[in-house]
XYZ file of C-alpha atoms in Angstrom:
786
model
C -14.550 -51.261 26.108
C -16.789 -51.139 29.434
C -20.280 -48.859 29.330
C -22.540 -47.946 31.687
C -26.646 -48.478 31.414
C -29.839 -46.525 32.317
C -33.239 -47.875 31.558
C -36.634 -46.376 32.291
C -40.182 -46.263 30.709
C -42.728 -43.211 30.417
C -45.538 -43.091 31.900
C -48.193 -41.472 30.079
C -52.064 -40.702 29.344
C -53.303 -40.674 26.483
C -51.891 -39.997 22.775
C -51.285 -36.114 23.649
C -51.248 -35.964 27.667
C -48.530 -35.521 30.310
C -45.892 -37.836 30.680
C -43.797 -38.862 33.472
C -40.268 -40.375 33.495
C -40.379 -43.735 35.880
C -36.787 -44.111 36.208
C -36.159 -48.530 36.232
C -32.436 -49.093 36.307
C -29.341 -47.877 36.498
C -25.557 -49.092 36.890
C -23.710 -47.734 39.678
C -21.813 -44.565 39.046
C -24.138 -42.716 36.952
C -25.551 -39.223 38.754
C -28.847 -37.980 39.297
C -27.842 -34.935 36.911
C -26.347 -37.570 34.395
C -29.792 -39.552 34.680
C -31.809 -35.969 34.330
C -29.923 -34.803 30.667
C -30.041 -38.599 29.343
C -33.550 -37.686 30.221
C -34.902 -34.741 28.570
C -32.597 -36.303 25.359
C -34.881 -39.731 24.952
C -38.237 -38.024 24.657
C -40.322 -40.632 21.806
C -43.109 -39.215 20.159
C -44.463 -41.420 17.252
C -44.851 -39.648 14.304
C -48.871 -37.364 14.118
C -49.710 -39.871 11.200
C -48.849 -43.025 12.283
C -51.672 -45.473 13.792
C -53.418 -44.741 17.109
C -53.196 -48.769 17.794
C -50.913 -50.012 16.080
C -50.086 -53.803 15.802
C -46.411 -55.257 16.634
C -46.120 -55.251 12.941
C -46.661 -51.591 12.311
C -45.112 -50.467 15.137
C -41.751 -52.553 14.299
C -42.198 -50.918 10.539
C -43.916 -47.168 11.259
C -42.586 -45.862 14.554
C -38.248 -45.590 13.792
C -36.526 -46.315 16.839
C -34.624 -43.584 18.011
C -30.910 -43.778 18.336
C -28.915 -40.696 19.742
C -26.100 -40.104 20.916
C -24.584 -37.043 22.852
C -22.463 -35.776 25.024
C -22.796 -35.557 28.409
C -22.631 -32.341 30.638
C -20.018 -34.216 33.045
C -17.924 -35.018 29.698
C -19.068 -38.844 28.543
C -21.046 -39.918 25.795
C -24.191 -41.265 25.591
C -26.314 -43.795 23.201
C -29.563 -43.727 23.244
C -31.669 -46.389 21.581
C -35.858 -44.696 22.425
C -38.590 -47.367 21.367
C -42.012 -46.870 20.918
C -43.400 -49.698 23.670
C -47.660 -49.062 23.010
C -48.886 -50.689 25.617
C -47.938 -50.267 29.540
C -49.137 -52.836 31.997
C -52.242 -51.168 32.723
C -53.402 -50.627 29.348
C -52.697 -46.825 27.976
C -51.152 -46.504 24.559
C -47.967 -44.394 23.459
C -45.398 -44.928 25.492
C -41.585 -45.599 25.210
C -39.009 -47.397 26.167
C -35.401 -45.726 26.636
C -31.973 -48.111 26.656
C -28.831 -46.381 27.059
C -24.872 -46.882 26.975
C -23.291 -44.285 28.359
C -19.230 -44.059 27.758
C -16.301 -42.796 28.039
C -14.385 -39.913 25.967
C -12.598 -42.899 23.309
C -13.728 -45.910 24.627
C -15.423 -46.198 21.577
C -12.385 -47.046 20.029
C -12.963 -47.360 15.887
C -16.474 -47.513 16.068
C -19.037 -44.812 14.974
C -22.236 -44.442 17.207
C -24.897 -46.425 14.226
C -22.491 -48.752 14.200
C -24.326 -50.239 17.732
C -27.178 -49.834 16.405
C -27.820 -53.513 16.028
C -26.241 -53.897 19.376
C -27.405 -57.815 20.097
C -27.800 -56.286 24.140
C -30.687 -53.277 23.694
C -34.506 -53.781 25.348
C -37.120 -52.417 23.967
C -39.283 -52.896 26.927
C -39.720 -54.599 30.278
C -39.471 -58.014 31.249
C -42.821 -58.878 32.545
C -41.558 -60.205 35.900
C -39.785 -56.784 35.812
C -42.009 -54.339 35.161
C -44.249 -54.481 38.575
C -43.831 -51.948 41.278
C -40.897 -52.597 42.715
C -37.515 -50.523 41.085
C -35.352 -53.496 39.465
C -31.871 -54.329 40.806
C -28.426 -51.950 39.198
C -27.521 -53.352 36.171
C -24.036 -53.993 35.394
C -21.247 -52.679 33.488
C -21.361 -53.778 29.738
C -18.601 -54.671 28.370
C -18.753 -54.177 23.772
C -14.851 -54.913 23.171
C -16.306 -57.823 21.263
C -19.466 -55.736 19.479
C -19.705 -56.289 16.225
C -20.184 -53.374 14.214
C -24.158 -53.350 12.301
C -23.806 -55.314 9.108
C -26.603 -53.339 7.352
C -24.314 -50.595 7.923
C -21.120 -51.029 6.628
C -19.284 -49.252 3.901
C -20.288 -51.634 1.007
C -23.830 -51.800 2.340
C -24.311 -48.013 2.201
C -22.437 -48.351 -0.994
C -25.649 -50.073 -2.575
C -28.230 -47.832 -0.682
C -26.912 -44.422 -1.701
C -26.081 -45.974 -6.157
C -29.642 -47.097 -5.249
C -31.241 -43.603 -3.935
C -31.930 -41.694 -6.625
C -29.668 -38.696 -6.998
C -27.976 -40.625 -4.288
C -24.136 -39.117 -4.832
C -25.521 -35.763 -4.858
C -28.089 -35.919 -2.653
C -25.443 -37.309 0.240
C -22.780 -34.473 -0.726
C -25.885 -31.730 -0.104
C -25.841 -33.486 3.429
C -22.797 -33.568 4.288
C -21.499 -29.965 3.364
C -24.720 -29.008 5.251
C -23.213 -31.088 8.535
C -19.615 -28.995 7.774
C -20.900 -25.608 7.121
C -23.236 -26.179 10.880
C -20.078 -26.013 12.229
C -19.603 -22.417 12.046
C -23.708 -21.111 12.221
C -25.258 -23.656 14.530
C -27.923 -24.459 11.888
C -29.069 -28.072 12.855
C -29.585 -30.517 9.529
C -32.443 -32.252 9.378
C -33.368 -34.802 6.716
C -37.095 -36.056 6.650
C -37.699 -39.667 4.804
C -39.424 -43.188 5.306
C -38.002 -44.872 8.685
C -35.742 -47.389 7.134
C -34.302 -44.552 4.501
C -34.199 -41.995 6.562
C -31.824 -44.439 8.910
C -29.919 -45.163 6.153
C -28.901 -41.080 5.234
C -27.395 -41.051 8.963
C -25.821 -43.265 8.608
C -24.185 -42.324 5.100
C -23.621 -38.887 6.590
C -21.549 -39.921 9.431
C -18.979 -42.265 7.518
C -17.939 -39.383 5.050
C -15.993 -38.720 8.825
C -13.733 -40.931 10.054
C -15.448 -42.146 13.259
C -13.122 -39.571 15.475
C -15.108 -37.040 13.841
C -18.295 -38.105 13.564
C -18.384 -38.915 17.839
C -18.210 -35.406 17.865
C -21.480 -34.995 16.660
C -24.878 -34.543 18.559
C -27.404 -37.752 16.539
C -30.755 -38.838 16.775
C -31.834 -41.288 14.290
C -35.334 -39.688 14.444
C -36.605 -36.762 16.184
C -39.793 -35.365 16.414
C -39.302 -32.067 18.551
C -37.531 -29.072 16.582
C -36.852 -27.661 19.756
C -33.933 -30.498 21.481
C -32.370 -30.234 17.773
C -29.173 -32.996 17.685
C -26.248 -31.732 15.037
C -27.856 -34.074 12.580
C -31.121 -35.096 12.599
C -33.683 -38.085 10.764
C -37.134 -37.725 10.850
C -40.455 -39.031 9.628
C -43.747 -39.051 8.654
C -45.537 -35.701 10.144
C -43.756 -34.502 13.772
C -43.611 -30.547 15.215
C -40.974 -29.916 12.307
C -42.325 -27.165 10.088
C -41.126 -27.788 6.001
C -40.814 -24.015 5.257
C -39.190 -22.036 3.171
C -38.232 -19.781 6.354
C -37.345 -22.789 7.772
C -35.173 -23.730 4.709
C -32.979 -20.743 4.740
C -32.657 -19.746 8.463
C -33.518 -21.681 11.730
C -33.020 -25.039 9.765
C -30.284 -27.043 7.189
C -33.407 -29.095 5.727
C -33.706 -31.976 2.818
C -37.081 -33.025 2.515
C -37.207 -36.707 0.504
C -40.536 -35.872 0.165
C -41.287 -33.348 -1.108
C -37.909 -31.983 -2.403
C -37.215 -28.710 -0.838
C -33.834 -28.295 0.613
C -31.611 -25.908 1.540
C -29.428 -24.417 -0.485
C -25.625 -25.049 0.669
C -22.341 -23.658 -1.263
C -19.597 -25.951 -2.372
C -18.269 -27.887 -5.611
C -17.935 -31.174 -7.523
C -14.295 -31.541 -5.761
C -15.050 -30.390 -1.410
C -14.900 -32.657 0.713
C -17.859 -33.936 1.329
C -18.457 -34.109 -2.783
C -14.726 -36.843 -3.215
C -16.367 -38.789 -0.207
C -19.885 -39.292 -0.724
C -18.595 -40.283 -4.551
C -16.599 -42.866 -3.160
C -18.933 -43.794 -0.229
C -21.092 -44.694 -3.686
C -18.507 -46.209 -6.242
C -15.252 -46.357 -4.222
C -16.005 -47.485 -0.881
C -12.612 -48.774 -0.053
C -11.045 -46.040 -0.337
C -12.575 -44.299 1.327
C -11.992 -46.618 4.164
C -8.395 -46.498 3.326
C -8.678 -42.332 3.622
C -10.218 -42.747 7.513
C -6.860 -45.468 8.302
C -4.962 -42.506 7.132
C -6.179 -39.987 9.001
C -6.097 -42.309 12.157
C -2.197 -41.109 11.968
C -2.739 -37.613 12.823
C -4.489 -35.406 15.776
C -6.970 -34.034 15.021
C -10.919 -35.083 15.217
C -12.805 -31.748 14.427
C -15.454 -31.170 11.770
C -13.591 -28.304 10.082
C -11.316 -27.160 6.953
C -8.580 -29.250 8.368
C -10.531 -32.394 7.442
C -10.241 -30.914 3.194
C -6.141 -29.924 3.995
C -6.059 -34.307 5.110
C -8.264 -35.553 2.266
C -5.639 -33.149 0.336
C -2.233 -35.146 1.886
C -4.618 -38.731 1.491
C -4.765 -37.723 -2.951
C -0.881 -36.718 -2.583
C 0.041 -39.558 -1.547
C -2.190 -41.760 -3.607
C -0.972 -39.523 -7.136
C 1.883 -37.015 -6.203
C 0.353 -35.190 -9.022
C -2.250 -33.954 -7.441
C -0.576 -31.970 -5.793
C -2.952 -28.608 -4.374
C -2.158 -24.901 -4.796
C -2.982 -21.268 -3.015
C -4.713 -22.065 0.195
C -5.392 -25.009 -0.240
C -1.212 -26.144 -0.324
C -1.241 -23.513 2.684
C -4.235 -25.339 4.767
C -2.582 -29.471 3.378
C 1.266 -28.464 4.779
C -0.565 -26.147 7.816
C -2.606 -29.194 8.461
C 0.752 -31.600 8.489
C 2.663 -29.656 10.698
C 0.168 -29.131 13.613
C -1.449 -32.322 13.841
C 0.934 -34.772 12.432
C 3.410 -36.580 14.030
C 7.322 -36.476 12.536
C 6.492 -39.325 10.577
C 3.748 -37.871 9.123
C 4.990 -34.508 8.219
C 9.007 -36.800 6.659
C 5.786 -38.988 4.593
C 4.318 -35.526 3.016
C 7.527 -34.129 2.421
C 7.696 -37.018 -0.052
C 4.998 -36.526 -1.554
C 5.590 -33.148 -2.171
C 8.924 -33.587 -3.045
C 7.601 -36.047 -6.392
C 4.948 -33.673 -6.598
C 7.621 -30.926 -7.829
C 8.884 -31.846 -11.302
C 11.845 -29.395 -13.623
C 8.934 -27.882 -14.604
C 7.557 -26.531 -10.462
C 8.743 -22.266 -11.802
C 4.387 -22.792 -13.127
C 3.791 -23.230 -9.436
C 2.810 -19.497 -8.235
C 5.453 -17.651 -6.157
C 3.624 -18.243 -2.406
C 3.691 -22.145 -3.599
C 7.042 -22.206 -3.552
C 7.891 -19.863 -0.246
C 5.946 -22.508 1.494
C 7.880 -25.833 -0.187
C 11.038 -23.898 -0.153
C 10.397 -23.262 4.024
C 8.964 -27.073 4.159
C 11.304 -28.410 2.695
C 13.861 -26.627 4.623
C 12.440 -27.926 7.944
C 12.060 -31.741 6.741
C 15.649 -31.392 5.576
C 16.775 -30.025 8.693
C 15.501 -32.560 11.124
C 16.029 -35.713 8.510
C 19.063 -34.474 7.162
C 17.742 -36.272 3.949
C 20.076 -34.634 0.764
C 16.706 -35.221 -1.534
C 14.333 -32.737 0.537
C 17.817 -29.745 1.235
C 17.880 -30.345 -3.153
C 13.911 -29.787 -3.426
C 14.359 -26.907 -1.118
C 16.944 -25.103 -2.782
C 14.981 -25.568 -6.244
C 12.124 -24.307 -4.854
C 13.730 -21.392 -4.035
C 15.669 -21.139 -7.898
C 11.922 -21.327 -9.480
C 11.518 -18.539 -7.206
C 14.105 -16.726 -7.660
C 13.526 -16.809 -11.654
C 9.509 -15.475 -11.284
C 11.327 -12.261 -9.940
C 14.109 -11.439 -12.705
C 10.797 -12.319 -14.829
C 8.157 -9.838 -12.844
C 6.499 -12.763 -11.248
C 7.388 -12.629 -7.514
C 8.811 -9.510 -5.414
C 11.760 -9.392 -3.401
C 10.522 -9.627 -0.140
C 9.484 -13.370 -0.091
C 12.203 -14.136 -1.939
C 14.363 -12.639 0.640
C 12.411 -13.816 3.121
C 13.052 -17.923 1.654
C 16.842 -16.596 0.959
C 17.236 -15.857 5.282
C 14.738 -19.220 6.346
C 16.863 -21.615 3.822
C 20.128 -19.327 5.002
C 19.303 -20.217 8.701
C 18.018 -24.033 7.998
C 20.595 -25.726 6.519
C 24.514 -25.101 6.437
C 26.246 -24.060 3.617
C 22.202 -22.047 2.583
C 23.148 -18.772 2.298
C 25.842 -20.021 -0.353
C 24.309 -21.881 -2.184
C 21.091 -19.841 -3.026
C 24.321 -17.455 -3.964
C 25.078 -19.736 -6.283
C 21.863 -19.977 -7.696
C 20.864 -16.085 -8.346
C 24.063 -16.039 -9.479
C 23.088 -18.464 -11.858
C 19.894 -16.915 -13.563
C 21.723 -13.332 -13.327
C 24.305 -14.938 -15.787
C 21.641 -15.947 -17.920
C 19.712 -13.127 -17.981
C 22.670 -10.506 -18.946
C 20.584 -7.188 -19.739
C 19.486 -7.320 -15.924
C 23.158 -7.412 -14.436
C 22.690 -3.905 -12.912
C 19.117 -3.141 -12.254
C 17.827 -6.605 -10.905
C 15.517 -7.201 -8.334
C 18.173 -10.352 -7.417
C 20.388 -7.638 -5.962
C 17.437 -6.169 -3.402
C 17.337 -10.001 -2.384
C 21.154 -9.904 -1.612
C 21.642 -6.828 0.269
C 18.551 -7.251 2.168
C 19.816 -10.446 3.261
C 23.644 -9.316 3.292
C 22.178 -7.018 5.825
C 20.829 -9.579 7.815
C 23.770 -11.571 8.453
C 26.783 -10.397 10.787
C 29.600 -8.991 9.361
C 31.310 -12.361 9.374
C 28.684 -14.103 7.462
C 29.036 -11.342 5.079
C 32.209 -10.993 4.530
C 32.416 -14.474 3.697
C 29.049 -14.376 0.801
C 30.659 -11.872 -0.198
C 33.690 -12.925 -1.290
C 32.581 -16.324 -2.074
C 31.013 -14.155 -4.592
C 33.767 -12.320 -5.958
C 35.800 -15.549 -6.519
C 32.833 -17.686 -8.007
C 32.560 -14.213 -11.012
C 30.157 -12.904 -9.307
C 31.070 -9.191 -9.962
C 26.604 -8.769 -10.998
C 25.550 -9.304 -8.117
C 27.470 -7.333 -5.886
C 27.463 -4.262 -8.090
C 23.505 -5.527 -8.032
C 23.737 -4.948 -4.151
C 25.773 -1.590 -4.345
C 23.066 -0.336 -6.124
C 20.953 -0.839 -4.147
C 22.676 0.208 -0.929
C 23.528 3.651 -2.494
C 20.230 3.655 -4.259
C 18.334 3.496 -0.616
C 20.798 5.774 0.989
C 19.992 9.295 2.008
C 24.097 9.660 2.435
C 25.408 8.252 -0.907
C 28.921 9.584 -0.649
C 29.150 8.323 2.966
C 27.512 5.281 2.138
C 29.925 5.047 -0.499
C 32.842 5.461 2.298
C 31.336 3.042 4.342
C 31.212 0.619 1.272
C 34.793 0.897 0.805
C 36.136 0.380 3.958
C 34.384 -2.937 4.413
C 33.635 -3.951 1.187
C 36.465 -2.747 -1.271
C 39.037 -2.875 1.112
C 38.297 -6.463 1.799
C 37.330 -7.193 -2.304
C 40.667 -5.938 -3.732
C 39.936 -7.594 -6.943
C 36.183 -7.320 -7.538
C 36.885 -3.112 -6.681
C 39.061 -2.693 -9.016
C 37.370 -4.492 -11.527
C 34.205 -2.872 -10.713
C 35.624 0.781 -10.214
C 34.425 2.447 -12.972
C 30.803 1.073 -12.239
C 30.468 1.673 -8.728
C 31.365 5.080 -9.162
C 28.926 5.450 -11.379
C 26.203 4.063 -9.246
C 27.602 6.432 -6.760
C 27.606 9.156 -9.538
C 23.843 8.409 -11.071
C 22.561 8.360 -6.899
C 24.069 11.738 -6.236
C 21.611 15.285 -6.963
C 23.345 16.458 -10.083
C 24.920 19.461 -8.011
C 25.980 17.140 -5.419
C 27.132 14.924 -8.820
C 29.297 17.374 -10.304
C 31.060 18.502 -7.049
C 32.093 14.690 -6.928
C 33.470 14.290 -10.705
C 35.638 17.364 -9.482
C 37.084 16.326 -6.420
C 37.915 13.510 -8.464
C 39.871 15.022 -10.612
C 41.252 17.562 -8.347
C 42.328 13.881 -6.373
C 43.355 12.311 -9.447
C 41.794 9.481 -8.936
C 40.780 10.501 -12.635
C 43.472 8.864 -13.953
C 42.511 5.918 -13.023
C 38.719 5.312 -14.683
C 37.630 3.513 -17.608
C 37.702 5.791 -20.389
C 33.154 6.034 -20.108
C 33.756 7.518 -16.800
C 36.637 10.049 -17.313
C 34.354 11.435 -19.873
C 31.175 11.012 -17.827
C 33.143 13.136 -15.152
C 34.922 15.337 -17.039
C 31.075 16.243 -18.774
C 30.013 16.854 -14.642
C 33.842 18.543 -13.804
C 33.088 21.175 -16.513
C 29.686 21.745 -15.153
C 30.876 22.349 -11.705
C 32.875 25.567 -12.530
C 31.139 29.004 -12.257
C 31.604 31.455 -14.290
C 32.857 33.617 -12.292
C 36.544 35.067 -12.133
C 39.136 33.874 -9.296
C 42.294 32.417 -8.710
C 40.835 28.815 -7.761
C 38.137 29.038 -10.353
C 40.566 29.328 -13.184
C 43.032 26.529 -11.602
C 40.223 24.657 -11.776
C 39.590 25.240 -15.677
C 42.981 24.480 -16.438
C 42.821 21.292 -15.107
C 39.673 20.987 -17.445
C 40.732 21.846 -19.574
C 44.341 20.005 -19.879
C 42.393 16.229 -19.005
C 39.629 17.098 -21.695
C 42.704 17.562 -24.249
C 44.442 13.918 -23.236
C 41.191 12.191 -23.170
C 39.627 13.683 -26.342
C 36.615 14.896 -24.429
C 34.323 17.557 -26.115
C 32.850 19.603 -23.606
C 29.361 21.080 -24.354
C 29.888 24.176 -23.141
C 33.433 24.719 -23.176
C 33.071 26.440 -19.212
C 36.854 26.736 -19.714
C 37.113 28.987 -22.592
C 33.566 31.284 -21.598
C 35.758 31.631 -18.286
C 38.729 32.948 -20.689
C 36.540 34.921 -21.930
C 35.570 36.395 -19.230
C 39.248 36.681 -17.907
C 40.393 38.903 -21.052
C 37.118 41.022 -21.566
C 37.562 41.848 -17.410
C 41.177 43.171 -17.884
C 40.200 45.327 -20.722
C 41.506 42.797 -23.422
C 38.923 41.766 -26.048
C 41.079 41.652 -28.697
C 42.920 38.186 -27.098
C 40.473 35.430 -28.134
C 41.855 34.176 -31.775
C 39.494 33.139 -34.505
C 38.493 29.877 -33.246
C 37.773 31.528 -29.344
C 35.364 33.488 -31.116
C 33.756 30.515 -33.215
C 33.401 28.735 -29.683
C 32.114 31.387 -27.951
C 29.052 31.461 -30.425
C 28.453 27.489 -29.554
C 28.943 27.806 -25.506
C 26.214 30.477 -25.005
C 23.212 29.173 -26.807
C 23.943 25.883 -23.790
C 24.058 27.939 -20.809
C 20.588 28.459 -19.173
C 18.615 31.482 -19.516
C 19.577 32.726 -16.017
C 23.168 32.234 -16.606
C 23.536 33.293 -20.080
C 22.149 37.276 -18.515
C 24.713 36.575 -15.894
C 27.881 36.022 -18.074
C 26.744 38.611 -20.470
C 26.639 41.028 -17.573
C 30.207 40.440 -16.982
C 31.927 39.542 -20.424
C 29.059 42.527 -22.930
C 30.342 45.467 -21.505
C 33.569 45.666 -19.962
C 34.449 43.454 -23.988
C 32.660 46.142 -25.790
C 34.326 49.095 -23.920
C 37.580 47.752 -24.816
C 37.100 46.671 -28.798
C 38.139 49.437 -31.196
C 37.516 48.225 -33.982
C 34.215 47.695 -36.016
C 35.159 43.857 -37.039
C 35.905 43.016 -33.698
C 32.806 44.710 -32.062
C 31.088 42.525 -34.932
C 32.404 39.435 -33.840
C 31.456 39.955 -29.865
C 27.610 40.037 -30.808
C 27.858 37.697 -33.401
C 29.432 35.376 -30.970
C 27.329 36.865 -27.577
C 24.077 37.302 -29.020
C 20.909 34.870 -28.290
C 17.545 34.997 -30.372
C 15.476 33.614 -27.599
C 17.618 35.870 -24.922
C 16.800 39.275 -27.176
C 15.455 41.006 -24.478
C 18.477 40.493 -22.265
C 20.974 40.874 -24.869
C 19.201 44.825 -25.397
C 19.260 45.534 -21.890
C 23.226 45.159 -21.636
C 23.504 46.698 -24.927
C 22.051 49.535 -24.212
C 23.640 50.544 -21.441
C 26.994 50.225 -23.512
C 25.336 53.117 -25.574
C 24.073 55.014 -22.477
C 27.332 54.635 -19.614
C 28.834 58.129 -18.645
C 32.616 58.881 -19.670
C 34.752 61.670 -20.126
C 34.826 61.223 -23.239
C 31.389 61.122 -24.607
C 32.532 59.532 -27.761
C 35.518 57.322 -27.055
C 36.569 54.937 -29.594
C 34.398 51.887 -28.506
C 31.483 54.215 -29.908
C 33.018 54.837 -32.759
C 33.640 50.619 -33.762
C 30.076 49.778 -33.283
C 29.010 53.399 -35.578
C 31.487 52.476 -38.220
C 30.154 48.584 -37.251
C 26.271 49.745 -37.857
C 27.030 51.882 -40.727
C 28.443 49.190 -43.250
C 26.474 45.770 -41.909
C 25.172 43.726 -44.430
C 22.452 41.791 -42.849
C 22.821 39.364 -46.427
C 26.932 38.686 -45.524
C 27.742 35.393 -44.650
C 27.194 35.275 -40.932
C 25.395 38.527 -40.770
C 21.671 37.322 -40.858
C 21.440 36.602 -37.008
C 21.905 40.328 -36.207
C 19.545 41.452 -38.633
C 16.881 41.840 -34.957
C 19.349 43.827 -33.892
C 20.004 46.418 -37.104
C 17.062 48.905 -36.242
C 17.419 48.768 -32.418
C 21.435 49.570 -33.336
C 20.238 52.338 -35.535
C 18.209 53.801 -32.451
C 20.895 53.736 -29.794
C 23.471 55.001 -31.911
C 20.931 58.280 -32.393
C 20.252 58.764 -29.019
C 23.601 58.627 -28.293
C 24.971 60.910 -30.980
C 21.832 63.348 -30.520
C 23.290 64.317 -26.684
C 26.403 65.223 -27.885
C 28.058 68.681 -27.634
C 28.497 70.082 -31.702
C 31.848 69.491 -31.392
C 31.660 66.547 -30.552
C 28.882 65.397 -33.161
C 31.417 67.849 -35.704
C 34.758 65.476 -34.784
C 32.616 61.736 -35.670
C 31.251 63.884 -38.603
C 34.674 64.234 -39.757
C 36.087 60.550 -38.758
C 33.296 59.244 -40.485
C 34.275 61.261 -43.511
C 37.802 60.225 -43.081
C 37.001 56.138 -43.358
C 35.746 56.627 -46.969
C 32.404 54.786 -46.429
C 30.699 53.203 -49.277
C 27.705 54.790 -50.736
C 24.894 52.584 -49.308
C 26.737 53.397 -46.042
C 27.234 57.019 -46.212
C 23.741 57.408 -47.631
C 23.104 56.038 -44.298
C 25.206 58.316 -42.205
C 23.743 60.937 -44.270
C 19.863 60.249 -42.981
C 21.708 59.453 -39.216
C 23.039 62.547 -39.539
C 20.231 64.500 -40.728
C 18.000 63.439 -38.126
C 20.138 64.041 -35.332
C 20.378 67.492 -36.385
C 16.779 68.191 -36.697
C 16.288 67.066 -33.582
C 18.368 68.829 -32.100
C 17.331 72.058 -34.343
C 14.110 71.169 -33.212
C 14.850 70.961 -28.845
C 17.083 73.729 -29.371
C 13.728 76.356 -31.018
C 11.901 74.545 -28.313
C 14.020 75.845 -25.405
C 14.341 79.506 -26.498
C 10.797 79.744 -27.036
C 10.541 78.367 -23.255
C 13.520 80.925 -22.049
C 12.055 83.877 -24.555
C 8.370 83.433 -22.358
C 10.206 83.713 -18.951
C 11.637 86.730 -19.764
C 8.328 88.613 -21.580
C 5.939 86.733 -19.396
C 2.945 89.509 -21.229
C 4.300 88.978 -24.603
C 5.692 92.345 -25.258
C 8.055 92.468 -27.589
């Protein structure tokens, strides 16, 4: 280790007068720019409260030496020791002497700058023979290869110092924390104490960091001028620093051991500064091991990487100290960016020990990170244990997915990474996923694992996806394949097209799976379709004969859907479909509700004028079917069924059965609209047999008889409609109706009702006749003459 030298002394006129620098000697190779930069950073003014004309003993005690370390713009490093030397050769006070060593970067090896504080080659003044008008010859290059680090600042000595100070560990941690914070906010750190203690504090703070990191700092063990502060400074006595709350909060990180003033710095008992300060005080050998550990990494910045390195070291010493969350991410990233392959593999060893069977307690993000790290390590090292750890991490993440603690996107990333990095990785993860699905049968169809499998299969080429599906078919992985199908069809905008493609690309290649799971696959397709398309598809399956191979549960579902697909419109095609549905429902003992084929048959009979064709069971079925129709379909059915059926009925009892079968109290208005049209229809015969059947039914109607109560709401409207219809009859037709009623030999109650009805009709007719005659006479005799 070689260093260039520079000596110079100051020339002052009194304690407060101006000063000029007189360069006395330097090594060849130092540029004028470097000399001027060193001179600017090496000025020395003693504390204002020191003696004005001190004795040599007072200079040694109260005038601290300033060891200053800083980088030069040339890229070299300068280490200067500035010492107060009192009088110069002319007798003037206030002079100092500076001795500087200039190094190439990296030439200090394992030394901290403060380790050279006690170097025996330092000069604090020129010898009398050298202190003349003539400049001395150039200084030689200094060989420092055998330099002994300062005994006073060995870790053991600093440990004793910190323990001997009041709250020394906490104070050292705060200063170290502030120094790390200053790397982002550029606030210099300043410690004030007595000269010796201030020097020791600077040494202790520096040795919280490895030598390479500490050499990234500009340091001054005595600083009198705040305008030219280093990153880390010590001061003593009265200097130009202002010790106020404002300065301590915004401009500097101030730590005054004399007044107690200290800047606030956020931190916790486990951060880097707190841990290394505690080690320095209590376990200096452990801190030394940590410094040696960091030499295996390509890192020398004072940043968050130090905390990650500390976690790595802790994990190396104790696998149970595995950090989690963001700390784990930083630690792994640090090893990947700054460590060589050996360092990364060493990290994997510690992580593998820490990944106990209870790893499901780790956060999903931690498991994702670990799975990727182990997979990469297994690929590089071919170590089976790292491969095992990678899949154990993946299995734990999948377990959390089943429990709802993770998400499918994260699990898909892990599956993809392990499948790409490790031979057979897809199959191995599929095996773990299959085990989880078997352990959680309640998630067979809706498990998010199906989403992960679908996403992974979509990433694979056709051959890879086919091989994985064939393996699942042979391994009894129907549940996983079904879960994948559920995700595919559920996310598709065209489920039927997706099914056809799935049949070609998957089912045709996996006949055993297709045979075993046909019902579930088609059931999933039905569930993914809108109601109308679902019913139409079920009807097509019935027509094609595919329904015969379905399991009973799906057959029932498809028949119910096919039944809904039947339109209430009588034509050959619809009636043929209805026969298919009826036949299949009968064979499979499926009850149709409503029985739309039965409704279609009733419509067909009504429209053929054969309403008396239905059996008693048909009437009962019709009564049970209509309440299950929607309001629109019910109203349409009344239009198509009730009017033609009423026109074909000639028996009162059949008229009542038809009303009872078709009437819904909740649709009274719609029913009365159709029923009114029956009474007001224009006919050649003003009073045909269907109207006579209606009259006989309502004359004999008794709402107390069995099954008649629901029609009670129609009784009064029906009588009004009958009275209106009778009132429109010519007299001879009314007499004909009366004769038919008398021939029927009604019971007294019905006879009395007819008399009231007939009297009302004839009275109304007489009133109308008198009004007509009066109007006619008025027309013939407008002046009222008789």
